[in-house]
Coordinates of C-alpha atoms in Angstrom, one line a residue:
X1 CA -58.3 69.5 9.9
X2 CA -60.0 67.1 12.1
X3 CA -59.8 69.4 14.9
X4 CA -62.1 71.8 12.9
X5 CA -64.4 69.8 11.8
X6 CA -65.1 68.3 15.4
X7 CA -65.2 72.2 16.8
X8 CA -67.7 73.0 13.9
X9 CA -69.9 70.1 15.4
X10 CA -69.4 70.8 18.3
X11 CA -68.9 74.7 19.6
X12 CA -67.5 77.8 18.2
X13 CA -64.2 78.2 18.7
X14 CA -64.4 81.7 20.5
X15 CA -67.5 79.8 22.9
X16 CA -64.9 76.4 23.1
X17 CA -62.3 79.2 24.1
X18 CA -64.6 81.0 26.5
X19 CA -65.1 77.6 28.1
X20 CA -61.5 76.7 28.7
X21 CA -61.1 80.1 29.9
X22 CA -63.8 80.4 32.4
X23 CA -63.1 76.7 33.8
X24 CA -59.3 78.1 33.9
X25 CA -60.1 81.3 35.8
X26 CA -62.5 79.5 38.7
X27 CA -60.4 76.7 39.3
X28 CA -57.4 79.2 39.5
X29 CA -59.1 81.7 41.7
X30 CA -60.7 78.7 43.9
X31 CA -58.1 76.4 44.2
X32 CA -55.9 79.7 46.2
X33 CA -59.1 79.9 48.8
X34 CA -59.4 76.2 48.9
X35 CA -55.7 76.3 49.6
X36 CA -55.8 78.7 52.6
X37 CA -59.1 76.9 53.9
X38 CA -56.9 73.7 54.6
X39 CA -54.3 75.4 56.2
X40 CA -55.9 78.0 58.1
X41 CA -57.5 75.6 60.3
X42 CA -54.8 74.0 61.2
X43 CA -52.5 76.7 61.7
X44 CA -55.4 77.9 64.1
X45 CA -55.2 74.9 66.0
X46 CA -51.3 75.6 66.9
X47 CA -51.9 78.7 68.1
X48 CA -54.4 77.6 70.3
X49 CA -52.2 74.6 71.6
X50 CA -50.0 77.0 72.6
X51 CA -52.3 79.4 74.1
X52 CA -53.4 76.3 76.5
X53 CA -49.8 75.3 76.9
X54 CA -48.2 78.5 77.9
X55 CA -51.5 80.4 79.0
X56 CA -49.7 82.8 76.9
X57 CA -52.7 85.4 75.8
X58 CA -51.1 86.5 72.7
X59 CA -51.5 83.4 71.3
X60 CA -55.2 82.5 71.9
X61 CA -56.0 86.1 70.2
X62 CA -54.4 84.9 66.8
X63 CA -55.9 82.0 67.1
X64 CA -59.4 83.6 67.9
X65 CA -58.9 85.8 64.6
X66 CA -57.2 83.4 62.5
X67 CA -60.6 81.2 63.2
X68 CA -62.7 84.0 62.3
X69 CA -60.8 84.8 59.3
X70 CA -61.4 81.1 58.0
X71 CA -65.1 81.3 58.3
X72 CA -64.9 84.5 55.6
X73 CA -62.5 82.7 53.5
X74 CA -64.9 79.3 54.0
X75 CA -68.2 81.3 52.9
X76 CA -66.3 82.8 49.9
X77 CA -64.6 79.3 49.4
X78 CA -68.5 77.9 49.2
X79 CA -69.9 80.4 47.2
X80 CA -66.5 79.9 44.7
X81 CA -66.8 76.1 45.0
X82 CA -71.0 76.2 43.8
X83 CA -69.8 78.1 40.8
X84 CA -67.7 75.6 40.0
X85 CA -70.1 72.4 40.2
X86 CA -72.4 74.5 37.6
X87 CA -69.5 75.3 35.4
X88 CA -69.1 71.5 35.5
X89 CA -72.5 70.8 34.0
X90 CA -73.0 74.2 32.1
X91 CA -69.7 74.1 30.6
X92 CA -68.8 70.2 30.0
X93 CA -72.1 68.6 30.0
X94 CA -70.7 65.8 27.4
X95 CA -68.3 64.9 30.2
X96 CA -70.5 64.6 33.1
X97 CA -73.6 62.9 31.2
X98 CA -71.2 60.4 29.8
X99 CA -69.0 59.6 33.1
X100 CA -70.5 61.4 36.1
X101 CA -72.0 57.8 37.1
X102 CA -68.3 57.1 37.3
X103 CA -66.5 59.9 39.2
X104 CA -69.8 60.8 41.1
X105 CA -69.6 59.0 44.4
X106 CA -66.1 60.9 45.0
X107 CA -68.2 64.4 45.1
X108 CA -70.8 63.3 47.1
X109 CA -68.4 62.1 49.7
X110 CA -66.9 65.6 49.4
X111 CA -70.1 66.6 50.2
X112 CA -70.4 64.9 53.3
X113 CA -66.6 66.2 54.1
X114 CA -67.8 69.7 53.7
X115 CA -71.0 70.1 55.9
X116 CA -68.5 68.3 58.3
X117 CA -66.6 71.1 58.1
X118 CA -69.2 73.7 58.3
X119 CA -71.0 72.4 61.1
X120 CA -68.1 72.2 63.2
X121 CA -66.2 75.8 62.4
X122 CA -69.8 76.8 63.3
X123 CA -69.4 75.1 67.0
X124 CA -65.8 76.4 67.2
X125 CA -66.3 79.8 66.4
X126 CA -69.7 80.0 68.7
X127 CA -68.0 78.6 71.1
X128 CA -65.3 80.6 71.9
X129 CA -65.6 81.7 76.1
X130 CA -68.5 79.4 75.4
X131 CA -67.0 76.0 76.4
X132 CA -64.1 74.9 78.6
X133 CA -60.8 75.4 76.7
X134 CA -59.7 71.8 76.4
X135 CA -63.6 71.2 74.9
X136 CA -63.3 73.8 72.9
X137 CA -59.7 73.0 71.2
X138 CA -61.1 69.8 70.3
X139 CA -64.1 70.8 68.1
X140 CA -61.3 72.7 65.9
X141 CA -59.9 68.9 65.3
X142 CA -62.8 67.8 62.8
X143 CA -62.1 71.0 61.0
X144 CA -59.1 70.0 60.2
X145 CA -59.6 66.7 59.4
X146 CA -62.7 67.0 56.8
X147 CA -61.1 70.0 55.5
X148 CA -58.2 67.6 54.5
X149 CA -60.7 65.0 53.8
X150 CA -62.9 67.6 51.0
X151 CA -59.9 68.2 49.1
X152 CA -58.8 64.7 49.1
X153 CA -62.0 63.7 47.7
X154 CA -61.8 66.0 44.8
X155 CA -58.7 65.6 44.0
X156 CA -59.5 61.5 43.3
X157 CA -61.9 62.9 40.5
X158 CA -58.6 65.0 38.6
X159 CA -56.8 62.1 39.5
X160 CA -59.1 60.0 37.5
X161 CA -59.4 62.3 34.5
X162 CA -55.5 61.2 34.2
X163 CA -55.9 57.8 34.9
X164 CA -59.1 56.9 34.1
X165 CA -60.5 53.2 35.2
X166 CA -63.4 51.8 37.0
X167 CA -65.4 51.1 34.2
X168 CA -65.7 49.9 30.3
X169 CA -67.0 51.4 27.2
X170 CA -69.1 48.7 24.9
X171 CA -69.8 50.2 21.8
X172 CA -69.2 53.5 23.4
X173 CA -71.4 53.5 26.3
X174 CA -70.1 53.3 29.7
X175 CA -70.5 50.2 31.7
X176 CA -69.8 47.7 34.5
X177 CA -68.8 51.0 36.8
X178 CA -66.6 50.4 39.7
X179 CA -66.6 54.0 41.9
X180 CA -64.1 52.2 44.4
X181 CA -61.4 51.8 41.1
X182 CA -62.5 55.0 39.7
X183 CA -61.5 57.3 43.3
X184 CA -58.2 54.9 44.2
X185 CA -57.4 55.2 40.5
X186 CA -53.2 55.0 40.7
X187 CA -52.4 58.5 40.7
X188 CA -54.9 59.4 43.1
X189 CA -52.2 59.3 46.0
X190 CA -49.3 61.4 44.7
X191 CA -52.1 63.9 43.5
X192 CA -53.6 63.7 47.0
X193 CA -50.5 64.0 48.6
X194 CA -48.8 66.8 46.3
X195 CA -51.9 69.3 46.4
X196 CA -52.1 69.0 50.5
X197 CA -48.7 69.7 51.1
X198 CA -49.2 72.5 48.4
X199 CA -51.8 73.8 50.1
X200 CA -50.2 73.8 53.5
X201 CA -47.7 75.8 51.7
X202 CA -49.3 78.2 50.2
X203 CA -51.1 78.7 53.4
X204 CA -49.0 78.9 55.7
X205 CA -46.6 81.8 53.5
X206 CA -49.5 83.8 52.4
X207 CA -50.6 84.3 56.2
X208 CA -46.8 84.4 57.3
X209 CA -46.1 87.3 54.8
X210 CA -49.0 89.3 55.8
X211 CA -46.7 89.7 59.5
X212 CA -43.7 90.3 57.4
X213 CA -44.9 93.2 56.5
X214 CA -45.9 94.4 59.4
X215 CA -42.8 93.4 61.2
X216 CA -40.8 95.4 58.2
X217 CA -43.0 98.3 58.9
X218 CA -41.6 97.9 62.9
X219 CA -38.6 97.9 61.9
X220 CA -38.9 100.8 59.3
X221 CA -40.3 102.5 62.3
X222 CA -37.4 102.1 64.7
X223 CA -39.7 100.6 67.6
X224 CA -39.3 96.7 69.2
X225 CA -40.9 94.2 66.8
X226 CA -44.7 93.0 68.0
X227 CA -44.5 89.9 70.0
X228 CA -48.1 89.7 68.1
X229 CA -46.7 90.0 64.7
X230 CA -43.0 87.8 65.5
X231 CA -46.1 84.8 66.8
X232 CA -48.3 85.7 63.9
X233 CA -45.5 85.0 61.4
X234 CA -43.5 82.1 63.5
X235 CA -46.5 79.6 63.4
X236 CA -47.4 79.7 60.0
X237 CA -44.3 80.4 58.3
X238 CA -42.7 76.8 60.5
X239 CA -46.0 75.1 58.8
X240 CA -44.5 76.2 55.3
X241 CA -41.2 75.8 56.0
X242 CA -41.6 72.1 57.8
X243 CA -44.2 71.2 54.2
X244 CA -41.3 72.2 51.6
X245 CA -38.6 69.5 51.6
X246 CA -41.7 66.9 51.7
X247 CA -42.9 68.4 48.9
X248 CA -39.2 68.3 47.0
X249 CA -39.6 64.6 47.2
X250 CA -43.7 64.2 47.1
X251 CA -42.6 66.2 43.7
X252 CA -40.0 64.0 42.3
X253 CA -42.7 61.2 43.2
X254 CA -45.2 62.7 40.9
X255 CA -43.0 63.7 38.1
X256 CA -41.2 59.7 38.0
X257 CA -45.4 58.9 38.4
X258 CA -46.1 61.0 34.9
X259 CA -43.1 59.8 33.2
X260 CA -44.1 55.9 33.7
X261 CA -47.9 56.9 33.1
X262 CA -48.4 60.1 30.8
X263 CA -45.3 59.9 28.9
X264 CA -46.6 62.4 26.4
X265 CA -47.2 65.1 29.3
X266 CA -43.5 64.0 30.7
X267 CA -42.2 65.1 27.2
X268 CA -43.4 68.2 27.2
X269 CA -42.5 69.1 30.8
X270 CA -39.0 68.2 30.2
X271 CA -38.5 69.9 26.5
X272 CA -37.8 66.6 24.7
X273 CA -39.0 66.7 21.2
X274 CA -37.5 63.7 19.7
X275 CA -36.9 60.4 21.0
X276 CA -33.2 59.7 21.6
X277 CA -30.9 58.0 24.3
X278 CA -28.8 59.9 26.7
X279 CA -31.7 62.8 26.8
X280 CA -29.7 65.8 29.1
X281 CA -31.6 68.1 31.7
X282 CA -32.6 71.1 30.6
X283 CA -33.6 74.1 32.5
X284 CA -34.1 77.4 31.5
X285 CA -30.4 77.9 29.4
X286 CA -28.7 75.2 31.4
X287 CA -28.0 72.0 30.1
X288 CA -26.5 68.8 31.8
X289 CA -25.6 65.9 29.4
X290 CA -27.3 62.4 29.8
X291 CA -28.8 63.7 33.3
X292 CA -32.6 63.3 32.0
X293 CA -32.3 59.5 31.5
X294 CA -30.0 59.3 34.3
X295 CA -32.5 60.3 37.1
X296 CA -35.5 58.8 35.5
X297 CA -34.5 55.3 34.7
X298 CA -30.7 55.3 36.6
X299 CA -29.4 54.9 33.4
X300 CA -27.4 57.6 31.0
X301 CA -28.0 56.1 28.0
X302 CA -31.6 55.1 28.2
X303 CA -34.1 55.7 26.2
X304 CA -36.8 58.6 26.5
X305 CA -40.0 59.3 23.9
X306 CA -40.1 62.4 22.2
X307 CA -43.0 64.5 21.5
X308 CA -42.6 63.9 17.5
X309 CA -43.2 59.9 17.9
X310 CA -47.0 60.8 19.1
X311 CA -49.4 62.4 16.6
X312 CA -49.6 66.2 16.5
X313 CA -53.5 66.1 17.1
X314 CA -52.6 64.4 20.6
X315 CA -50.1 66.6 21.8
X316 CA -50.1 69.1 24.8
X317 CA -49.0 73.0 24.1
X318 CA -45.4 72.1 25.3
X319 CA -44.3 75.6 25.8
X320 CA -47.0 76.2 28.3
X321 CA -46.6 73.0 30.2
X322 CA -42.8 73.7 30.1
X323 CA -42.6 77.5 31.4
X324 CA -45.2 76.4 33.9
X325 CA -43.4 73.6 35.1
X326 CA -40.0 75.6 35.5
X327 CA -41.7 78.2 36.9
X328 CA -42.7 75.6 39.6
X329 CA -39.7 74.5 40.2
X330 CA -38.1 77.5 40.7
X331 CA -40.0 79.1 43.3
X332 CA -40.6 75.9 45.2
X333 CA -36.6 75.7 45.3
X334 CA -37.0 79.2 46.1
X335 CA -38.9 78.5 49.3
X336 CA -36.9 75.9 50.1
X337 CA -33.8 78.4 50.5
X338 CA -36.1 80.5 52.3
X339 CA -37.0 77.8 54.7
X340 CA -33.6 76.4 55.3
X341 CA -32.6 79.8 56.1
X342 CA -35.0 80.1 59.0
X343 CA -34.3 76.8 60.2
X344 CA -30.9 77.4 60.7
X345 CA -31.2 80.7 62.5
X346 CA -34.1 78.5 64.5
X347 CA -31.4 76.0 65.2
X348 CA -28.7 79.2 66.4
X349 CA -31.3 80.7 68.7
X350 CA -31.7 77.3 70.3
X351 CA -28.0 76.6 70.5
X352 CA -28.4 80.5 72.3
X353 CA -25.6 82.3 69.5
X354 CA -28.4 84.6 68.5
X355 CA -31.6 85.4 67.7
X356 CA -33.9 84.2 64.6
X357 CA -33.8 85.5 61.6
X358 CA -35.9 88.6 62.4
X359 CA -33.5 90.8 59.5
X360 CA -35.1 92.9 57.2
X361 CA -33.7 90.9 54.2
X362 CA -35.4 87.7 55.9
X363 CA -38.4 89.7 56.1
X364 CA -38.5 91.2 52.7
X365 CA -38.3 87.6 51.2
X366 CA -40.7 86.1 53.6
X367 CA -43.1 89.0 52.9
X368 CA -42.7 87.8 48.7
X369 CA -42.9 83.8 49.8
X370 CA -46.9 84.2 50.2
X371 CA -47.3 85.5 46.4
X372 CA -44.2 83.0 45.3
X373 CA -46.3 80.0 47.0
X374 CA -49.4 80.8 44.8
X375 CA -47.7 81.4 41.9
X376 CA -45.8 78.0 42.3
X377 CA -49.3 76.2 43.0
X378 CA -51.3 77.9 40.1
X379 CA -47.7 76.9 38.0
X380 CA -48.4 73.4 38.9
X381 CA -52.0 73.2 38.2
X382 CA -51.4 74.3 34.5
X383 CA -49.0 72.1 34.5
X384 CA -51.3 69.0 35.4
X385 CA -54.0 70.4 33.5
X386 CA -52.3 71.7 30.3
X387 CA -50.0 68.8 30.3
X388 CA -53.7 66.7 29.8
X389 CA -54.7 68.5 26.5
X390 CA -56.6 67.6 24.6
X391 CA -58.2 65.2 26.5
X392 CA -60.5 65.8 29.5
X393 CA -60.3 62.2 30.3
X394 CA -56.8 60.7 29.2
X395 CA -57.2 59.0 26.0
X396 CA -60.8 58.1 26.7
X397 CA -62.3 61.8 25.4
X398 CA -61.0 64.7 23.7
X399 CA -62.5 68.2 25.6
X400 CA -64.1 69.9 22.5
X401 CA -66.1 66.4 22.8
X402 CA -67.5 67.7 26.5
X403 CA -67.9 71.2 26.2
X404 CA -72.1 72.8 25.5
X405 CA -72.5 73.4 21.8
X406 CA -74.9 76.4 23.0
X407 CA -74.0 79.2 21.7
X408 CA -72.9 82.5 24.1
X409 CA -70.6 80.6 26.7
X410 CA -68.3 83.9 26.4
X411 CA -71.1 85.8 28.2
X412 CA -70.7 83.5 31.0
X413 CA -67.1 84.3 31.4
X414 CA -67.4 87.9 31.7
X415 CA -70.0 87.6 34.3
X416 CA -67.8 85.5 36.0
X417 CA -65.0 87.7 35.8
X418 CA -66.7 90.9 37.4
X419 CA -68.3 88.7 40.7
X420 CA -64.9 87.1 41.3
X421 CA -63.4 90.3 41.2
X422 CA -65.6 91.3 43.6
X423 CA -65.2 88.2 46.0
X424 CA -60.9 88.7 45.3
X425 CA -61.5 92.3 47.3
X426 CA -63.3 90.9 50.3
X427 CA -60.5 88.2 50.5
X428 CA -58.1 91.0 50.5
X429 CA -59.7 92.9 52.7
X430 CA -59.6 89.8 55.5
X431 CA -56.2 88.8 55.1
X432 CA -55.6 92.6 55.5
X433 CA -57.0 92.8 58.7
X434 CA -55.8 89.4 59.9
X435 CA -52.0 91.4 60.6
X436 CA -53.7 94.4 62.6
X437 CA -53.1 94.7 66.5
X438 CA -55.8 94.5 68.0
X439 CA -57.3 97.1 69.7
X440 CA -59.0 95.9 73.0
X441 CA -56.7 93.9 75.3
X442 CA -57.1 90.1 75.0
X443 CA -58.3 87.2 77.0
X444 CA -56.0 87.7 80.3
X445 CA -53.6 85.4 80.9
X446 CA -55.0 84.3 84.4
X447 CA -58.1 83.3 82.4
X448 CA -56.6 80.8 80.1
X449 CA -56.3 77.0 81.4
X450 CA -52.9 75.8 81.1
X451 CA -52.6 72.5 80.2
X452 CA -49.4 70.3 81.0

């Protein structure tokens, strides 16, 4: 009842659930593209390493297209990104009016972080046969760096609207504002740290799979497999593969960091509905008794909350958070399998037993890991997000207390809708092109510096 009544201040419920919805679909759609932009730089980089190392001209093409491919994905990144910072002050203006003073300094120095990045994957893509090699390979590093940088710096501002701090309410207004506290709030580093590896992952799959497939198709084909599709899938898929066993233990980091901090979200990860001693571990339809309070407090009898010891007015959907989180789960342990599997037939070929794990089975998994990755990242953002309801800022403001009472918000989402659908088909269309031969020869050999 007090749900309503706030809503019938506040918004209609279809324009509150437009809202949700539209803020739902952009951060989904962007954080994939944000996601790719990290990696793709760095991945870039490696080739190009190589390409000076071994003067090997195979190399210094992928890297030359991979490069090019990011500036697409960056432009479409930017233009996905502005929509966003509207949505922020169209959509939620009670929560930016109210605590923008606080969280603001984090998105200006994201800003900065971005024309960074822009400025120099302008100078490294113009100057490709432009400067000397060495030269050249070292504009790409500042890429990199305020690439990782940007999406540090807005992850401090989620971060924050889970652990809010850096300033006090008196008498409901916002005061003594500390931005410093506010961005190196305490979950800001295993948020920071989660998402990048994240990223790096779903990076370095989605780009991997795109040469699985065209491997597969060599191989359906009956002809050798493309030393430019075997490099094209080698580099990123080792980036993935290297990222997942960090993440396994960045991710028991964050869930120990929920179940200390947002108990209430920890609850309805984990299923547990009433408070009790000796919780087991549940997963999907299997069960292990006591193991739930074992590995979060190394004891198998202690005690974990239940969702019914918190008002129902404060609680997250469960199911959602739940089936999200398991979902994560399982296709991170997924690509875990999938990497150990090529770094054992990595470690065969260098004992000289055989070659790596260029099978079509391999492939046909590797060629699902780029989807898998995404779907585990968008898993784990509902997860964070969901798990939050219904608070935009953790027990500081509900988020039918931010969103516009202007009426018509569901107009905004189906605009929304048809121009990311059409920016989804120019992404396709790069990553498509991305595993095509190409058709004139590349930079000789003889031309490359090799360096070392």
């Amino acid at each position: 009842m007090t749900t309503f009544v706030i809503l019938a201040d506040a918004a209609s419920p279809a324009d509150f659930a437009a809202a949700r919805q539209q803020m739902a679909f952009t951060l989904g759609f962007h954080i994939i593209l944000a996601s790719i932009g990290i990696g793709l730089p760095a991945i870039t980089l490696l080739a190009e390493w190589r390409a000076l190392r071994t003067g090997d001209q195979v190399y210094a093409e992928l890297a030359r297209r991979w490069m090019k491919a990011a500036g697409v994905l960056f432009a479409v990144g930017a233009v996905s990104g502005t929509v966003l910072s509207f949505e922020m002050g169209t959509l939620w203006p009670g929560f930016m009016d109210k605590y923008g003073q606080v969280f603001g300094a984090a998105f200006a120095l994201e800003g900065i972080a971005f024309f960074i990045e822009a400025i120099f994957m302008g100078i490294y893509l113009y100057g490709w046969d432009r400067l000397p090699p060495r030269v050249h390979f070292l504009t790409g590093i500042p890429v990199v760096i305020a690439g990782l940088l940007s999406a540090s710096f807005v992850v401090t501002v989620n971060s924050w609207m889970n652990q809010p701090q850096g300033f006090k309410l008196v008498n409901g207004e916002v005061t003594d504002v500390d931005p410093l506290a506010a961005m190196f709030n305490p979950a800001t580093p295993v948020q920071a740290v989660h998402l990048i590896l994240a990223s790096l992952m779903v990076c370095g799959f989605v780009v991997a799979s795109v040469y699985a497939v065209a491997l597969l198709r060599d191989h359906r084909a009956g002809r050798p497999l493309d030393p430019y599709h075997k490099r094209g899938f080698a580099i990123p898929f080792t980036l993935g593969a290297v990222c997942a066993p960090l993440q396994v233990l960045v991710g028991d980091w964050a869930v120990r960091f929920v179940h200390d901090n947002q108990p209430i979200k920890f609850a309805a990860m984990e299923g547990v509905h009433h408070t009790e001693a000796g919780v087991p571990f549940k997963f999907a339809v299997f069960e292990i008794p006591n193991a739930l309070s074992l590995m979060t407090s190394f004891d198998a009898n202690a005690t974990i909350r239940g969702l019914d010891s918190w008002p129902e007015d404060v609680r997250p959907p469960d199911e959602i958070v739940r089936i999200s989180f398991e979902i994560m789960i399982t296709l991170g342990m997924a690509l875990l399998a999938l990497a150990t599997w090529w770094a054992f037939a990595w470690w065969r070929h260098r004992k000289g037993r055989e070659g790596l794990g260029w099978n079509p089975w391999f492939l046909r998994l590797a060629a699902l890991a780029g989807v898998g990755a995404c779907v585990a990242m968008e898993a784990g953002w509902t997860t964070t997000e969901v798990g939050r309801q219904p608070w935009i800022v953790y027990g500081v403001m509900r988020t039918e207390e931010a969103v516009n009472t202007a009426p018509g918000l569901r107009f905004g989402l189906y605009v929304v809708l048809v121009v990311y659908a059409v920016l989804a088909v120019a992404t396709v269309s790069v990553l498509r092109r991305m595993r095509r031969r190409p058709d004139e020869p590349a930079t000789p050999a003889k031309e490359l510096e090799v360096v070392g």
